[in-house]
PDB file of N, CA and C in Angstrom:
ATOM      1  N   UNK A 243     101.175  85.420 102.793  1.00  0.00           N
ATOM      2  CA  UNK A 243     101.608  86.732 101.641  1.00  0.00           C
ATOM      3  C   UNK A 243     102.068  85.982 100.861  1.00  0.00           C
ATOM      4  N   UNK A 244     102.377  86.877  99.491  1.00  0.00           N
ATOM      5  CA  UNK A 244     102.800  86.249  97.827  1.00  0.00           C
ATOM      6  C   UNK A 244     104.188  86.207  98.176  1.00  0.00           C
ATOM      7  N   UNK A 245     104.753  84.804  97.811  1.00  0.00           N
ATOM      8  CA  UNK A 245     106.053  84.489  97.480  1.00  0.00           C
ATOM      9  C   UNK A 245     107.132  85.545  97.046  1.00  0.00           C
ATOM     10  N   UNK A 246     106.285  86.403  96.001  1.00  0.00           N
ATOM     11  CA  UNK A 246     107.211  87.189  95.429  1.00  0.00           C
ATOM     12  C   UNK A 246     107.468  88.624  96.275  1.00  0.00           C
ATOM     13  N   UNK A 247     106.177  88.604  96.776  1.00  0.00           N
ATOM     14  CA  UNK A 247     106.624  90.110  97.690  1.00  0.00           C
ATOM     15  C   UNK A 247     107.629  89.552  98.981  1.00  0.00           C
ATOM     16  N   UNK A 248     107.508  88.651  99.343  1.00  0.00           N
ATOM     17  CA  UNK A 248     108.475  87.871 100.494  1.00  0.00           C
ATOM     18  C   UNK A 248     109.810  88.384  99.890  1.00  0.00           C
ATOM     19  N   UNK A 249     110.236  87.885  98.582  1.00  0.00           N
ATOM     20  CA  UNK A 249     110.955  87.689  98.297  1.00  0.00           C
ATOM     21  C   UNK A 249     111.987  89.291  97.959  1.00  0.00           C
ATOM     22  N   UNK A 250     111.042  89.863  97.425  1.00  0.00           N
ATOM     23  CA  UNK A 250     111.441  91.760  97.193  1.00  0.00           C
ATOM     24  C   UNK A 250     111.872  92.228  98.642  1.00  0.00           C
ATOM     25  N   UNK A 251     110.746  91.982 100.075  1.00  0.00           N
ATOM     26  CA  UNK A 251     110.847  92.438 101.122  1.00  0.00           C
ATOM     27  C   UNK A 251     112.375  92.327 101.524  1.00  0.00           C
ATOM     28  N   UNK A 252     112.895  90.773 101.391  1.00  0.00           N
ATOM     29  CA  UNK A 252     113.985  90.230 101.671  1.00  0.00           C
ATOM     30  C   UNK A 252     115.238  91.076 101.345  1.00  0.00           C
ATOM     31  N   UNK A 253     115.217  91.537 100.058  1.00  0.00           N
ATOM     32  CA  UNK A 253     115.798  92.540  99.549  1.00  0.00           C
ATOM     33  C   UNK A 253     116.630  93.768 100.161  1.00  0.00           C
ATOM     34  N   UNK A 254     115.276  94.231 100.746  1.00  0.00           N
ATOM     35  CA  UNK A 254     115.480  95.576 101.168  1.00  0.00           C
ATOM     36  C   UNK A 254     116.899  95.876 102.344  1.00  0.00           C
ATOM     37  N   UNK A 255     117.315  97.336 102.278  1.00  0.00           N
ATOM     38  CA  UNK A 255     118.008  97.471 103.616  1.00  0.00           C
ATOM     39  C   UNK A 255     117.355  98.219 104.610  1.00  0.00           C
ATOM     40  N   UNK A 256     117.371  97.998 105.832  1.00  0.00           N
ATOM     41  CA  UNK A 256     117.087  98.910 106.944  1.00  0.00           C
ATOM     42  C   UNK A 256     117.935  99.603 107.679  1.00  0.00           C
ATOM     43  N   UNK A 257     117.432 100.561 107.883  1.00  0.00           N
ATOM     44  CA  UNK A 257     118.505 101.094 109.151  1.00  0.00           C
ATOM     45  C   UNK A 257     117.261 101.920 110.083  1.00  0.00           C
ATOM     46  N   UNK A 258     116.870 101.206 110.767  1.00  0.00           N
ATOM     47  CA  UNK A 258     115.877 101.704 111.741  1.00  0.00           C
ATOM     48  C   UNK A 258     116.200 102.936 112.788  1.00  0.00           C
ATOM     49  N   UNK A 259     115.283 104.176 113.055  1.00  0.00           N
ATOM     50  CA  UNK A 259     115.804 105.041 113.631  1.00  0.00           C
ATOM     51  C   UNK A 259     115.580 104.487 115.622  1.00  0.00           C
ATOM     52  N   UNK A 260     115.560 104.815 116.422  1.00  0.00           N
ATOM     53  CA  UNK A 260     115.445 104.877 117.480  1.00  0.00           C
ATOM     54  C   UNK A 260     114.129 104.933 118.188  1.00  0.00           C
ATOM     55  N   UNK A 261     113.466 106.141 117.890  1.00  0.00           N
ATOM     56  CA  UNK A 261     112.077 106.671 117.553  1.00  0.00           C
ATOM     57  C   UNK A 261     111.356 106.368 116.360  1.00  0.00           C
ATOM     58  N   UNK A 262     110.101 105.994 116.761  1.00  0.00           N
ATOM     59  CA  UNK A 262     109.286 105.364 115.408  1.00  0.00           C
ATOM     60  C   UNK A 262     108.585 106.986 114.929  1.00  0.00           C
ATOM     61  N   UNK A 263     108.303 106.593 113.546  1.00  0.00           N
ATOM     62  CA  UNK A 263     108.257 108.024 112.926  1.00  0.00           C
ATOM     63  C   UNK A 263     106.515 107.819 112.335  1.00  0.00           C
ATOM     64  N   UNK A 264     105.982 106.692 113.064  1.00  0.00           N
ATOM     65  CA  UNK A 264     104.670 106.347 112.847  1.00  0.00           C
ATOM     66  C   UNK A 264     104.022 106.819 114.066  1.00  0.00           C
ATOM     67  N   UNK A 265     102.689 107.483 114.384  1.00  0.00           N
ATOM     68  CA  UNK A 265     102.664 107.249 116.029  1.00  0.00           C
ATOM     69  C   UNK A 265     100.881 107.289 115.947  1.00  0.00           C
ATOM     70  N   UNK A 266     100.478 106.532 115.575  1.00  0.00           N
ATOM     71  CA  UNK A 266      99.099 106.417 115.580  1.00  0.00           C
ATOM     72  C   UNK A 266      98.356 106.813 117.188  1.00  0.00           C
ATOM     73  N   UNK A 267      97.313 106.982 117.108  1.00  0.00           N
ATOM     74  CA  UNK A 267      96.560 107.729 118.134  1.00  0.00           C
ATOM     75  C   UNK A 267      95.822 106.650 118.585  1.00  0.00           C
ATOM     76  N   UNK A 268      96.384 106.114 119.710  1.00  0.00           N
ATOM     77  CA  UNK A 268      96.002 104.539 120.452  1.00  0.00           C
ATOM     78  C   UNK A 268      94.416 104.908 120.378  1.00  0.00           C
ATOM     79  N   UNK A 269      94.079 105.539 121.573  1.00  0.00           N
ATOM     80  CA  UNK A 269      92.832 105.846 121.588  1.00  0.00           C
ATOM     81  C   UNK A 269      91.446 105.601 120.785  1.00  0.00           C
ATOM     82  N   UNK A 270      91.909 106.429 119.108  1.00  0.00           N
ATOM     83  CA  UNK A 270      91.341 106.291 118.133  1.00  0.00           C
ATOM     84  C   UNK A 270      91.290 104.968 117.367  1.00  0.00           C
ATOM     85  N   UNK A 271      92.874 104.291 118.233  1.00  0.00           N
ATOM     86  CA  UNK A 271      92.717 102.888 117.408  1.00  0.00           C
ATOM     87  C   UNK A 271      91.731 101.693 118.085  1.00  0.00           C
ATOM     88  N   UNK A 272      91.656 102.245 119.493  1.00  0.00           N
ATOM     89  CA  UNK A 272      90.817 101.570 120.047  1.00  0.00           C
ATOM     90  C   UNK A 272      89.606 101.215 119.559  1.00  0.00           C
ATOM     91  N   UNK A 273      88.916 102.457 119.390  1.00  0.00           N
ATOM     92  CA  UNK A 273      87.414 102.956 118.909  1.00  0.00           C
ATOM     93  C   UNK A 273      87.234 102.352 117.193  1.00  0.00           C
ATOM     94  N   UNK A 274      88.093 102.042 116.613  1.00  0.00           N
ATOM     95  CA  UNK A 274      88.168 101.608 115.424  1.00  0.00           C
ATOM     96  C   UNK A 274      87.741 100.180 115.151  1.00  0.00           C
ATOM     97  N   UNK A 275      86.727 100.108 114.119  1.00  0.00           N
ATOM     98  CA  UNK A 275      85.888  98.800 113.750  1.00  0.00           C
ATOM     99  C   UNK A 275      87.074  97.604 113.243  1.00  0.00           C
ATOM    100  N   UNK A 276      87.204  98.718 111.722  1.00  0.00           N
ATOM    101  CA  UNK A 276      88.211  97.520 110.892  1.00  0.00           C
ATOM    102  C   UNK A 276      89.203  97.705 110.970  1.00  0.00           C
ATOM    103  N   UNK A 277      90.298  98.304 111.754  1.00  0.00           N
ATOM    104  CA  UNK A 277      91.746  98.012 111.922  1.00  0.00           C
ATOM    105  C   UNK A 277      92.360  97.932 110.411  1.00  0.00           C
ATOM    106  N   UNK A 278      92.021  98.445 109.620  1.00  0.00           N
ATOM    107  CA  UNK A 278      92.451  98.492 108.276  1.00  0.00           C
ATOM    108  C   UNK A 278      94.118  98.231 108.411  1.00  0.00           C
ATOM    109  N   UNK A 279      94.896  98.908 109.198  1.00  0.00           N
ATOM    110  CA  UNK A 279      96.163  99.141 109.197  1.00  0.00           C
ATOM    111  C   UNK A 279      96.533  97.729 109.357  1.00  0.00           C
ATOM    112  N   UNK A 280      96.348  96.559 110.098  1.00  0.00           N
ATOM    113  CA  UNK A 280      96.713  95.462 110.465  1.00  0.00           C
ATOM    114  C   UNK A 280      96.842  94.557 109.468  1.00  0.00           C
ATOM    115  N   UNK A 281      95.768  94.869 108.370  1.00  0.00           N
ATOM    116  CA  UNK A 281      95.920  93.639 107.134  1.00  0.00           C
ATOM    117  C   UNK A 281      96.587  94.631 105.438  1.00  0.00           C
ATOM    118  N   UNK A 282      96.606  96.085 105.891  1.00  0.00           N
ATOM    119  CA  UNK A 282      96.960  96.730 104.591  1.00  0.00           C
ATOM    120  C   UNK A 282      98.249  96.866 104.349  1.00  0.00           C
ATOM    121  N   UNK A 283      98.980  96.854 105.338  1.00  0.00           N
ATOM    122  CA  UNK A 283     100.706  97.219 105.413  1.00  0.00           C
ATOM    123  C   UNK A 283     101.291  95.603 104.600  1.00  0.00           C
ATOM    124  N   UNK A 284     102.112  95.960 103.833  1.00  0.00           N
ATOM    125  CA  UNK A 284     102.746  94.864 103.036  1.00  0.00           C
ATOM    126  C   UNK A 284     103.575  94.133 104.254  1.00  0.00           C
ATOM    127  N   UNK A 285     104.377  94.758 105.168  1.00  0.00           N
ATOM    128  CA  UNK A 285     105.514  94.802 105.536  1.00  0.00           C
ATOM    129  C   UNK A 285     104.722  94.190 107.579  1.00  0.00           C
ATOM    130  N   UNK A 286     103.489  94.475 107.520  1.00  0.00           N
ATOM    131  CA  UNK A 286     102.770  93.708 108.682  1.00  0.00           C
ATOM    132  C   UNK A 286     103.397  94.602 109.789  1.00  0.00           C
ATOM    133  N   UNK A 287     103.376  95.826 109.695  1.00  0.00           N
ATOM    134  CA  UNK A 287     104.003  96.682 110.768  1.00  0.00           C
ATOM    135  C   UNK A 287     102.976  97.322 111.854  1.00  0.00           C
ATOM    136  N   UNK A 288     101.658  96.570 111.530  1.00  0.00           N
ATOM    137  CA  UNK A 288     100.659  96.638 112.832  1.00  0.00           C
ATOM    138  C   UNK A 288     100.259  95.877 113.176  1.00  0.00           C
ATOM    139  N   UNK A 289     100.052  95.493 114.268  1.00  0.00           N
ATOM    140  CA  UNK A 289      99.294  94.123 115.067  1.00  0.00           C
ATOM    141  C   UNK A 289      98.216  94.934 115.962  1.00  0.00           C
ATOM    142  N   UNK A 290      97.325  93.929 116.067  1.00  0.00           N
ATOM    143  CA  UNK A 290      95.853  94.693 117.147  1.00  0.00           C
ATOM    144  C   UNK A 290      96.587  93.649 118.363  1.00  0.00           C
ATOM    145  N   UNK A 291      96.936  93.879 119.776  1.00  0.00           N
ATOM    146  CA  UNK A 291      96.583  92.971 120.790  1.00  0.00           C
ATOM    147  C   UNK A 291      95.440  93.172 121.313  1.00  0.00           C
ATOM    148  N   UNK A 292      94.829  91.652 121.090  1.00  0.00           N
ATOM    149  CA  UNK A 292      93.358  91.907 121.510  1.00  0.00           C
ATOM    150  C   UNK A 292      93.393  91.580 123.209  1.00  0.00           C
ATOM    151  N   UNK A 293      94.130  91.578 123.790  1.00  0.00           N
ATOM    152  CA  UNK A 293      94.350  91.314 125.533  1.00  0.00           C
ATOM    153  C   UNK A 293      94.572  92.582 126.214  1.00  0.00           C
ATOM    154  N   UNK A 294      95.223  93.527 125.495  1.00  0.00           N
ATOM    155  CA  UNK A 294      95.771  94.503 125.927  1.00  0.00           C
ATOM    156  C   UNK A 294      94.743  95.679 125.277  1.00  0.00           C
ATOM    157  N   UNK A 295      93.971  95.517 124.139  1.00  0.00           N
ATOM    158  CA  UNK A 295      92.865  96.136 123.435  1.00  0.00           C
ATOM    159  C   UNK A 295      93.726  97.126 122.819  1.00  0.00           C
ATOM    160  N   UNK A 296      94.954  96.977 122.125  1.00  0.00           N
ATOM    161  CA  UNK A 296      95.792  98.253 121.585  1.00  0.00           C
ATOM    162  C   UNK A 296      96.645  97.920 120.414  1.00  0.00           C
ATOM    163  N   UNK A 297      97.074  98.498 119.763  1.00  0.00           N
ATOM    164  CA  UNK A 297      97.734  98.275 118.557  1.00  0.00           C
ATOM    165  C   UNK A 297      99.057  98.522 118.911  1.00  0.00           C
ATOM    166  N   UNK A 298     100.091  97.498 118.248  1.00  0.00           N
ATOM    167  CA  UNK A 298     101.667  97.686 118.806  1.00  0.00           C
ATOM    168  C   UNK A 298     101.887  97.618 116.971  1.00  0.00           C
ATOM    169  N   UNK A 299     102.865  98.797 117.194  1.00  0.00           N
ATOM    170  CA  UNK A 299     103.506  99.277 115.885  1.00  0.00           C
ATOM    171  C   UNK A 299     105.131  98.848 115.700  1.00  0.00           C
ATOM    172  N   UNK A 300     105.469  97.990 114.693  1.00  0.00           N
ATOM    173  CA  UNK A 300     106.682  97.630 114.377  1.00  0.00           C
ATOM    174  C   UNK A 300     107.136  98.303 113.624  1.00  0.00           C
ATOM    175  N   UNK A 301     107.641  99.601 113.692  1.00  0.00           N
ATOM    176  CA  UNK A 301     108.071 100.831 112.699  1.00  0.00           C
ATOM    177  C   UNK A 301     109.198 100.273 111.602  1.00  0.00           C
ATOM    178  N   UNK A 302     110.419  99.330 112.503  1.00  0.00           N
ATOM    179  CA  UNK A 302     111.288  99.239 112.267  1.00  0.00           C
ATOM    180  C   UNK A 302     111.153  98.325 111.063  1.00  0.00           C
ATOM    181  N   UNK A 303     109.979  97.866 110.889  1.00  0.00           N
ATOM    182  CA  UNK A 303     109.825  97.065 109.339  1.00  0.00           C
ATOM    183  C   UNK A 303     109.088  98.024 108.406  1.00  0.00           C
ATOM    184  N   UNK A 304     109.051  99.438 108.720  1.00  0.00           N
ATOM    185  CA  UNK A 304     107.981 100.129 107.693  1.00  0.00           C
ATOM    186  C   UNK A 304     108.748 100.055 106.056  1.00  0.00           C
ATOM    187  N   UNK A 305     107.929  99.824 105.218  1.00  0.00           N
ATOM    188  CA  UNK A 305     108.266 100.259 104.153  1.00  0.00           C
ATOM    189  C   UNK A 305     108.373 101.802 103.396  1.00  0.00           C
ATOM    190  N   UNK A 306     107.850 102.552 104.317  1.00  0.00           N
ATOM    191  CA  UNK A 306     107.579 104.081 104.035  1.00  0.00           C
ATOM    192  C   UNK A 306     106.271 104.250 102.737  1.00  0.00           C
ATOM    193  N   UNK A 307     105.660 103.253 102.380  1.00  0.00           N
ATOM    194  CA  UNK A 307     104.803 103.291 101.371  1.00  0.00           C
ATOM    195  C   UNK A 307     103.592 104.370 101.799  1.00  0.00           C
ATOM    196  N   UNK A 308     102.984 104.402 103.121  1.00  0.00           N
ATOM    197  CA  UNK A 308     101.858 105.609 103.331  1.00  0.00           C
ATOM    198  C   UNK A 308     100.755 104.915 103.436  1.00  0.00           C
ATOM    199  N   UNK A 309     100.664 103.460 102.805  1.00  0.00           N
ATOM    200  CA  UNK A 309      99.754 102.552 102.866  1.00  0.00           C
ATOM    201  C   UNK A 309      98.681 103.130 104.242  1.00  0.00           C
ATOM    202  N   UNK A 310      99.568 102.536 105.234  1.00  0.00           N
ATOM    203  CA  UNK A 310      98.133 102.641 106.650  1.00  0.00           C
ATOM    204  C   UNK A 310      97.610 104.037 106.576  1.00  0.00           C
ATOM    205  N   UNK A 311      98.288 105.255 106.278  1.00  0.00           N
ATOM    206  CA  UNK A 311      97.514 106.597 106.713  1.00  0.00           C
ATOM    207  C   UNK A 311      96.742 106.520 105.623  1.00  0.00           C
ATOM    208  N   UNK A 312      96.604 106.260 104.268  1.00  0.00           N
ATOM    209  CA  UNK A 312      95.661 106.198 103.303  1.00  0.00           C
ATOM    210  C   UNK A 312      94.594 105.589 104.104  1.00  0.00           C
ATOM    211  N   UNK A 313      94.611 104.253 104.393  1.00  0.00           N
ATOM    212  CA  UNK A 313      93.250 103.024 104.353  1.00  0.00           C
ATOM    213  C   UNK A 313      92.807 103.489 106.156  1.00  0.00           C
ATOM    214  N   UNK A 314      93.237 104.184 106.859  1.00  0.00           N
ATOM    215  CA  UNK A 314      92.976 104.438 108.540  1.00  0.00           C
ATOM    216  C   UNK A 314      91.988 105.506 108.068  1.00  0.00           C
ATOM    217  N   UNK A 315      90.738 104.331 108.477  1.00  0.00           N
ATOM    218  CA  UNK A 315      89.299 105.231 108.523  1.00  0.00           C
ATOM    219  C   UNK A 315      89.325 106.330 109.394  1.00  0.00           C
ATOM    220  N   UNK A 316      89.962 106.249 110.209  1.00  0.00           N
ATOM    221  CA  UNK A 316      89.605 107.464 111.441  1.00  0.00           C
ATOM    222  C   UNK A 316      91.123 108.650 111.253  1.00  0.00           C
ATOM    223  N   UNK A 317      91.773 108.350 110.392  1.00  0.00           N
ATOM    224  CA  UNK A 317      93.028 109.477 109.919  1.00  0.00           C
ATOM    225  C   UNK A 317      93.719 109.472 111.200  1.00  0.00           C
ATOM    226  N   UNK A 318      94.001 108.083 112.120  1.00  0.00           N
ATOM    227  CA  UNK A 318      94.757 108.378 113.583  1.00  0.00           C
ATOM    228  C   UNK A 318      95.934 108.323 113.203  1.00  0.00           C
ATOM    229  N   UNK A 319      96.621 108.014 112.058  1.00  0.00           N
ATOM    230  CA  UNK A 319      98.264 107.971 112.135  1.00  0.00           C
ATOM    231  C   UNK A 319      98.874 108.912 111.660  1.00  0.00           C
ATOM    232  N   UNK A 320      99.640 109.457 112.695  1.00  0.00           N
ATOM    233  CA  UNK A 320     100.737 110.715 112.594  1.00  0.00           C
ATOM    234  C   UNK A 320     102.127 109.994 111.869  1.00  0.00           C
ATOM    235  N   UNK A 321     101.763 110.457 110.645  1.00  0.00           N
ATOM    236  CA  UNK A 321     103.093 109.500 109.610  1.00  0.00           C
ATOM    237  C   UNK A 321     104.042 110.714 109.247  1.00  0.00           C
ATOM    238  N   UNK A 322     104.792 110.209 109.392  1.00  0.00           N
ATOM    239  CA  UNK A 322     106.317 111.326 108.673  1.00  0.00           C
ATOM    240  C   UNK A 322     107.361 110.392 108.370  1.00  0.00           C
ATOM    241  N   UNK A 323     108.049 110.612 107.437  1.00  0.00           N
ATOM    242  CA  UNK A 323     109.491 109.991 106.783  1.00  0.00           C
ATOM    243  C   UNK A 323     110.520 109.762 107.977  1.00  0.00           C
ATOM    244  N   UNK A 324     111.307 108.881 107.759  1.00  0.00           N
ATOM    245  CA  UNK A 324     112.294 108.566 109.138  1.00  0.00           C
ATOM    246  C   UNK A 324     113.067 109.793 109.013  1.00  0.00           C
ATOM    247  N   UNK A 325     114.164 110.287 110.184  1.00  0.00           N
ATOM    248  CA  UNK A 325     114.710 111.162 109.665  1.00  0.00           C
ATOM    249  C   UNK A 325     116.061 110.738 108.735  1.00  0.00           C
ATOM    250  N   UNK A 326     116.829 111.708 108.620  1.00  0.00           N
ATOM    251  CA  UNK A 326     118.486 111.884 107.712  1.00  0.00           C
ATOM    252  C   UNK A 326     118.251 110.244 107.095  1.00  0.00           C
ATOM    253  N   UNK A 327     119.054 109.502 107.398  1.00  0.00           N
ATOM    254  CA  UNK A 327     119.472 108.252 106.644  1.00  0.00           C
ATOM    255  C   UNK A 327     118.546 106.799 107.462  1.00  0.00           C
ATOM    256  N   UNK A 328     118.083 107.342 108.219  1.00  0.00           N
ATOM    257  CA  UNK A 328     117.032 106.428 108.378  1.00  0.00           C
ATOM    258  C   UNK A 328     116.007 105.415 107.790  1.00  0.00           C
ATOM    259  N   UNK A 329     115.733 104.449 108.191  1.00  0.00           N
ATOM    260  CA  UNK A 329     114.571 103.728 107.071  1.00  0.00           C
ATOM    261  C   UNK A 329     114.937 102.893 106.605  1.00  0.00           C
ATOM    262  N   UNK A 330     114.021 102.769 105.539  1.00  0.00           N
ATOM    263  CA  UNK A 330     114.471 101.605 104.251  1.00  0.00           C
ATOM    264  C   UNK A 330     114.882 102.188 103.168  1.00  0.00           C
ATOM    265  N   UNK A 331     116.209 101.602 102.119  1.00  0.00           N
ATOM    266  CA  UNK A 331     116.628 101.779 101.151  1.00  0.00           C
ATOM    267  C   UNK A 331     116.417 100.838 100.296  1.00  0.00           C
ATOM    268  N   UNK A 332     116.093 101.492  98.990  1.00  0.00           N
ATOM    269  CA  UNK A 332     115.610 100.628  97.908  1.00  0.00           C
ATOM    270  C   UNK A 332     116.718 100.310  97.115  1.00  0.00           C
ATOM    271  N   UNK A 333     116.818  99.034  96.387  1.00  0.00           N
ATOM    272  CA  UNK A 333     117.968  98.718  95.520  1.00  0.00           C
ATOM    273  C   UNK A 333     117.196  98.682  94.060  1.00  0.00           C
ATOM    274  N   UNK A 334     117.893  99.275  93.465  1.00  0.00           N
ATOM    275  CA  UNK A 334     117.577  99.584  91.807  1.00  0.00           C
ATOM    276  C   UNK A 334     118.212  97.863  91.491  1.00  0.00           C
ATOM    277  N   UNK A 335     117.309  97.453  90.425  1.00  0.00           N
ATOM    278  CA  UNK A 335     117.255  96.304  89.453  1.00  0.00           C
ATOM    279  C   UNK A 335     116.344  95.487  88.716  1.00  0.00           C
TER     280      UNK A 335
END
């Protein structure tokens, strides 16, 4: 990952919810050939577990950019903004 992106990600404040706001259809994920979400996400929210043949979602790291839902070739990600004051807080500067 680009070091400039790493520095910017480090400055974000997260307040994760106890429930994921990202809910991929895991059956569709198994059928997916490209697994775009695993490399398009700048925060590395999605990981493919080859052994279990399933997608792992680290929703706590989500930047709420929406890249995953746009890149998903199967349109299998139910993506919502986190509830209330949960999620990422961007600093101006």
